[in-house]
PDB file of C-alpha atoms in Angstrom:
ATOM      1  CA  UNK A   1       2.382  30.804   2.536  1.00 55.00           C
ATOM      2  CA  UNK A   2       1.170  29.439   5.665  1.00 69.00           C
ATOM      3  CA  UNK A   3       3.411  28.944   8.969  1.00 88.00           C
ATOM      4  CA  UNK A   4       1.337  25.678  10.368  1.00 95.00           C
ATOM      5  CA  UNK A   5       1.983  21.753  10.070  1.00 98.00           C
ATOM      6  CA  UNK A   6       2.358  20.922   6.759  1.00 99.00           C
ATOM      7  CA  UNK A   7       1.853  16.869   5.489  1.00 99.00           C
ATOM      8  CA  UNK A   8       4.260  15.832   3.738  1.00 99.00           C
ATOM      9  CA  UNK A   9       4.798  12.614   1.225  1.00 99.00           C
ATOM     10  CA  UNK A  10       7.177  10.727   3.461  1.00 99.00           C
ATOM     11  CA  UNK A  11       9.722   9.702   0.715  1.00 99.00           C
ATOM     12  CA  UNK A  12      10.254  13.316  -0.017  1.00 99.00           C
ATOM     13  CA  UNK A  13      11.964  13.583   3.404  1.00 99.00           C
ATOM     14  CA  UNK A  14      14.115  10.380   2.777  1.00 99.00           C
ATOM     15  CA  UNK A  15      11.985   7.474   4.019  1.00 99.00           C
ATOM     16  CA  UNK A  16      12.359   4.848   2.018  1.00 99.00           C
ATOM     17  CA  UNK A  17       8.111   4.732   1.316  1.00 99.00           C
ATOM     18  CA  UNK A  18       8.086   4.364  -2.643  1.00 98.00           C
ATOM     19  CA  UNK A  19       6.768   1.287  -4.621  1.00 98.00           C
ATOM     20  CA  UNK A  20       9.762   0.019  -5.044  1.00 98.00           C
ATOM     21  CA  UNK A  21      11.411   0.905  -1.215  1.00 98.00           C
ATOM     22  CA  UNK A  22      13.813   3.702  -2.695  1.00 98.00           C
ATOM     23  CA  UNK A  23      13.037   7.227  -1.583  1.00 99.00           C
ATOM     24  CA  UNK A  24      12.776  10.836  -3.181  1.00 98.00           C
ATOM     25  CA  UNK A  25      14.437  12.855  -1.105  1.00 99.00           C
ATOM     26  CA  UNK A  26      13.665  16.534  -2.001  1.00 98.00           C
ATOM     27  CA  UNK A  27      16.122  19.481  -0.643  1.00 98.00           C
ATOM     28  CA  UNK A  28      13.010  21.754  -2.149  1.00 98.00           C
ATOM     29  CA  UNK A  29      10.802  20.417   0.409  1.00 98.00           C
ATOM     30  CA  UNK A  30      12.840  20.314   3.172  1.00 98.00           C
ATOM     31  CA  UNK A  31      14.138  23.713   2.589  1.00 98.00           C
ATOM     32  CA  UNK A  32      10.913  25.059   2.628  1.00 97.00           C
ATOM     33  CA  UNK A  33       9.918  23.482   5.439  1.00 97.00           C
ATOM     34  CA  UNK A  34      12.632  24.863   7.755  1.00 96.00           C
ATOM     35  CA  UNK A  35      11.381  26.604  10.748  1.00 96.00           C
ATOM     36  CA  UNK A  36       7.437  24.268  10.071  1.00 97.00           C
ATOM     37  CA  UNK A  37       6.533  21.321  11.662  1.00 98.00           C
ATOM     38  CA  UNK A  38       6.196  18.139   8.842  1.00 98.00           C
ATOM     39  CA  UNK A  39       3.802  15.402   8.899  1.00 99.00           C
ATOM     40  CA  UNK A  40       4.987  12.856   7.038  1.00 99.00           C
ATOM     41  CA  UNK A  41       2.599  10.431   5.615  1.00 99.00           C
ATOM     42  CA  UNK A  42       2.434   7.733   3.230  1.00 99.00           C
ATOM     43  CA  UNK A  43      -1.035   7.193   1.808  1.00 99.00           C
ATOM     44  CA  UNK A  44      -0.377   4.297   0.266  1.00 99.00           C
ATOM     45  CA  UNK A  45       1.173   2.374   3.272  1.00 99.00           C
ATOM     46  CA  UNK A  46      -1.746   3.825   4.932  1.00 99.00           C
ATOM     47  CA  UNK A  47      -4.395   2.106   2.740  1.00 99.00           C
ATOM     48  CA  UNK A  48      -2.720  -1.192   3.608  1.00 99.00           C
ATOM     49  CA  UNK A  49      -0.418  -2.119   1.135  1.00 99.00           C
ATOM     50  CA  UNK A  50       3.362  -3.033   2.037  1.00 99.00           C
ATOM     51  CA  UNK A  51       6.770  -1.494   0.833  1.00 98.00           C
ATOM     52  CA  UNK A  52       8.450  -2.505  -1.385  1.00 98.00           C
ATOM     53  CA  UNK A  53       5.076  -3.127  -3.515  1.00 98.00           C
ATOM     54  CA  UNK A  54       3.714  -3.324  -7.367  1.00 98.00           C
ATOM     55  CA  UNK A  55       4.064  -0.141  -9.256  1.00 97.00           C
ATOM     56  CA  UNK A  56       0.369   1.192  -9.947  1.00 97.00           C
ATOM     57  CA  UNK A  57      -1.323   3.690 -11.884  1.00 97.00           C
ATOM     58  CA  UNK A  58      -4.851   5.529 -12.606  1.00 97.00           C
ATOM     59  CA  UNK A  59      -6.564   3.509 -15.211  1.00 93.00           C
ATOM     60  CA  UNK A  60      -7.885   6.355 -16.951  1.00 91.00           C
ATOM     61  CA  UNK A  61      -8.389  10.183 -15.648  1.00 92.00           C
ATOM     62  CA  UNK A  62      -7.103  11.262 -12.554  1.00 97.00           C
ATOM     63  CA  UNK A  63      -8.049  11.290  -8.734  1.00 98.00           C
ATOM     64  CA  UNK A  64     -10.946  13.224  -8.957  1.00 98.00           C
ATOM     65  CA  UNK A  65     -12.502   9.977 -11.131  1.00 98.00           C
ATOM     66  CA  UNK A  66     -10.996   7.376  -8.712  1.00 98.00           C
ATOM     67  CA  UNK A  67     -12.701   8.911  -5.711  1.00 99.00           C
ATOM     68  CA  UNK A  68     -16.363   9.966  -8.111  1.00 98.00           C
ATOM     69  CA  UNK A  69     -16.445   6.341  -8.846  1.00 98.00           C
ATOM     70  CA  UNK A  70     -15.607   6.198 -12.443  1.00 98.00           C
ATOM     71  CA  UNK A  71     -11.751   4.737 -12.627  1.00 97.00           C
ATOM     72  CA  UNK A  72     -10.012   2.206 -11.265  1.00 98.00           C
ATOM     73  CA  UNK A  73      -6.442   2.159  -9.625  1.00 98.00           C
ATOM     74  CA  UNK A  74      -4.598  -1.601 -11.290  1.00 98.00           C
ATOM     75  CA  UNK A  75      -1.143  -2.285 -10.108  1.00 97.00           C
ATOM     76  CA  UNK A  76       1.268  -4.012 -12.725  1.00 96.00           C
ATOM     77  CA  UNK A  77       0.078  -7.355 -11.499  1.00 98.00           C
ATOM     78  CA  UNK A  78      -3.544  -6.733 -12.835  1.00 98.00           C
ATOM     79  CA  UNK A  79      -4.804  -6.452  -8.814  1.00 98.00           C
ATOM     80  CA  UNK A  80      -7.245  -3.752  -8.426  1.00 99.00           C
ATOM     81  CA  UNK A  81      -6.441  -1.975  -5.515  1.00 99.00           C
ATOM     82  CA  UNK A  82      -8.812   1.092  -5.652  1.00 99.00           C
ATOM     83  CA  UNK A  83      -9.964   0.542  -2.345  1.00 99.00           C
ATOM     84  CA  UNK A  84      -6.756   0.845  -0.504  1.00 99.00           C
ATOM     85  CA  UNK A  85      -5.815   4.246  -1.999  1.00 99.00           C
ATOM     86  CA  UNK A  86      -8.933   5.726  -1.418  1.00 99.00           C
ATOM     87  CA  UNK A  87      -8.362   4.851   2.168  1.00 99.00           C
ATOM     88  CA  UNK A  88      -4.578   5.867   2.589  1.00 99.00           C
ATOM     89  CA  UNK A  89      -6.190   9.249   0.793  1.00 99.00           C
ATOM     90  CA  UNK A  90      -9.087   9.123   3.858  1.00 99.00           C
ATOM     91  CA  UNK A  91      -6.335   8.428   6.443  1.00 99.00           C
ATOM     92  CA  UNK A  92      -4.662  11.255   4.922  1.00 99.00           C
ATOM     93  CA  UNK A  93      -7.372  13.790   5.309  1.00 99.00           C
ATOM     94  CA  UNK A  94      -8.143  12.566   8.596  1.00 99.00           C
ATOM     95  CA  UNK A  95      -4.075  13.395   9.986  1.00 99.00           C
ATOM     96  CA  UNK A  96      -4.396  16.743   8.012  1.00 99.00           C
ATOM     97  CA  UNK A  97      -7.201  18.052   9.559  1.00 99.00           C
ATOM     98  CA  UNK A  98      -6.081  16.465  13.206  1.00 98.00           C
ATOM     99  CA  UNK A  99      -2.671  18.022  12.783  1.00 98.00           C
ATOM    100  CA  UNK A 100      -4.026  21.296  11.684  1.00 98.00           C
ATOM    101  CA  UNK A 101      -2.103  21.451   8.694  1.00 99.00           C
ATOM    102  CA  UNK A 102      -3.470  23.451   5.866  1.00 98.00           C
ATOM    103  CA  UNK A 103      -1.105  22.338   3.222  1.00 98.00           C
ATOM    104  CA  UNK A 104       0.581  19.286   1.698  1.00 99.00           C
ATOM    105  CA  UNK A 105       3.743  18.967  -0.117  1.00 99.00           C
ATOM    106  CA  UNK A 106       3.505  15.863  -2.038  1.00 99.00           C
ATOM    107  CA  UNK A 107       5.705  13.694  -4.860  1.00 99.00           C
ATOM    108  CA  UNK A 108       4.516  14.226  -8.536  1.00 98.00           C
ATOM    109  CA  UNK A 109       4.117  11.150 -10.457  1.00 97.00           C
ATOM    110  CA  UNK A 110       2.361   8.899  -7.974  1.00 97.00           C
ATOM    111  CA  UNK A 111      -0.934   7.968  -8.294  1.00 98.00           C
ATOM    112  CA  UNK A 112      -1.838   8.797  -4.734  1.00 98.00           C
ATOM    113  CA  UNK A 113       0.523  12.057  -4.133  1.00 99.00           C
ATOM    114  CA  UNK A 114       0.953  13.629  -7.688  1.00 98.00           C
ATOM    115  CA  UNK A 115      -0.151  17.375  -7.831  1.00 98.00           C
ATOM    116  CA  UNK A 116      -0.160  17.825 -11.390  1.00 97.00           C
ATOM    117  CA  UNK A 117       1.407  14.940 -12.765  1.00 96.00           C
ATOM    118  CA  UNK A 118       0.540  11.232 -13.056  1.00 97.00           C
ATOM    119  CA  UNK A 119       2.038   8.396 -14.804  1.00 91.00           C
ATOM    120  CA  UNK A 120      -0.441   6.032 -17.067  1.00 86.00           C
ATOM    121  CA  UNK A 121       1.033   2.958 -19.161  1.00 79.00           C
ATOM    122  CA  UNK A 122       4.451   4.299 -18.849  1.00 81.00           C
ATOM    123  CA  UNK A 123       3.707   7.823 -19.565  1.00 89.00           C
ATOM    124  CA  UNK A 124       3.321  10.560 -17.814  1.00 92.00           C
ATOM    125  CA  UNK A 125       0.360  13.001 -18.094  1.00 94.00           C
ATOM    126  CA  UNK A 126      -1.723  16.077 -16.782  1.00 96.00           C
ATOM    127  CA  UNK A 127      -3.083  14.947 -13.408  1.00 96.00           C
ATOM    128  CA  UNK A 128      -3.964  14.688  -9.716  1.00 98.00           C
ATOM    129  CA  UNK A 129      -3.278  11.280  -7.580  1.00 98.00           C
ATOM    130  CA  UNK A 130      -6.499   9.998  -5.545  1.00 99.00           C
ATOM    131  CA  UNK A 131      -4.854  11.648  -2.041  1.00 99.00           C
ATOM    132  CA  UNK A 132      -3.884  15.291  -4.262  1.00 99.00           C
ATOM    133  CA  UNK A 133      -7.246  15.347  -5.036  1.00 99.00           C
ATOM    134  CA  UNK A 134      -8.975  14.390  -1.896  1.00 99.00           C
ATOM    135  CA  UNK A 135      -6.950  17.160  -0.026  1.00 99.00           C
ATOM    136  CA  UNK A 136      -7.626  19.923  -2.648  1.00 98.00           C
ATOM    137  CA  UNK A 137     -11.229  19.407  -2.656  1.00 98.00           C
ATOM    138  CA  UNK A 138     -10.967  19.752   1.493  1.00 99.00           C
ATOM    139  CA  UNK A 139      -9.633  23.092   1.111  1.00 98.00           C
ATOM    140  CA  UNK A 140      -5.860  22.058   1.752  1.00 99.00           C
ATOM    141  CA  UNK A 141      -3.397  23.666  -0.546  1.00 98.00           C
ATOM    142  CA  UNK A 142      -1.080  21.220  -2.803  1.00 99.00           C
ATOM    143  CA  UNK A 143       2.616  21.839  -3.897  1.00 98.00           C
ATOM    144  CA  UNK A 144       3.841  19.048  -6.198  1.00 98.00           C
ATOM    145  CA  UNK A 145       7.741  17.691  -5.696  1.00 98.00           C
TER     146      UNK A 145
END
């Protein structure tokens, strides 16, 4: 376990940061965060797009095929908006490494923040969201809430 910053999805500390302007609060995370400094973040809002907004998904495969190039992100009102969560994932990256923090604790199911889960048409698979992904691949360590 490391002792330094840690990111942190921002709903999972009870900002109200989801699609639909709820939040996720997780005593998990916050417990294991006592005594560490949390940097909450919200790629999504940091790619541009508001709260409350259209629930999206991965079109097909995971983060690591939304940032290669080869799926799309679609929200529920057919928008493609690939471009923002590759940026709020960017953004993300960008506070990590400024912060110094060398892990993330991020919300499962979301197609920016999930660690190992994603939902796709209604279901939920095997999967990392487009920010998960980025930050793995940078050498930061991901715990899914």
């Amino acid at each position: 376990m490391h002792n330094g910053p840690v990111i942190v999805s921002a709903c999972l500390l009870g900002l109200r940061t989801r699609y639909d302007g709820k939040d996720a609060f997780s005593m998990e995370a916050v417990t294991l965060l006592e005594g560490r400094v949390a940097v909450p973040v919200c790629p999504e809002q940091l790619g541009g797009l508001p709260t409350p907004r259209a629930r999206a998904a991965i079109t097909s495969g995971g983060g690591v095929d939304v940032l290669a190039g080869t799926a799309d992100i679609v929200d529920e009102t057919g928008a493609v908006v690939t471009v923002k969560f590759i940026k709020g994932a960017m953004d993300t990256l960008q506070i990590a490494r400024i912060s110094g923090a060398e892990e993330a604790y991020l919300k499962e199911k979301s197609p920016s923040c999930g660690a190992s889960l994603i939902c796709q048409g209604g279901a939920c698979v095997n999967g990392m969201g487009v920010t998960a992904a980025l930050l793995m691949k940078e050498g930061i360590a991901v715990k899914g809430f």
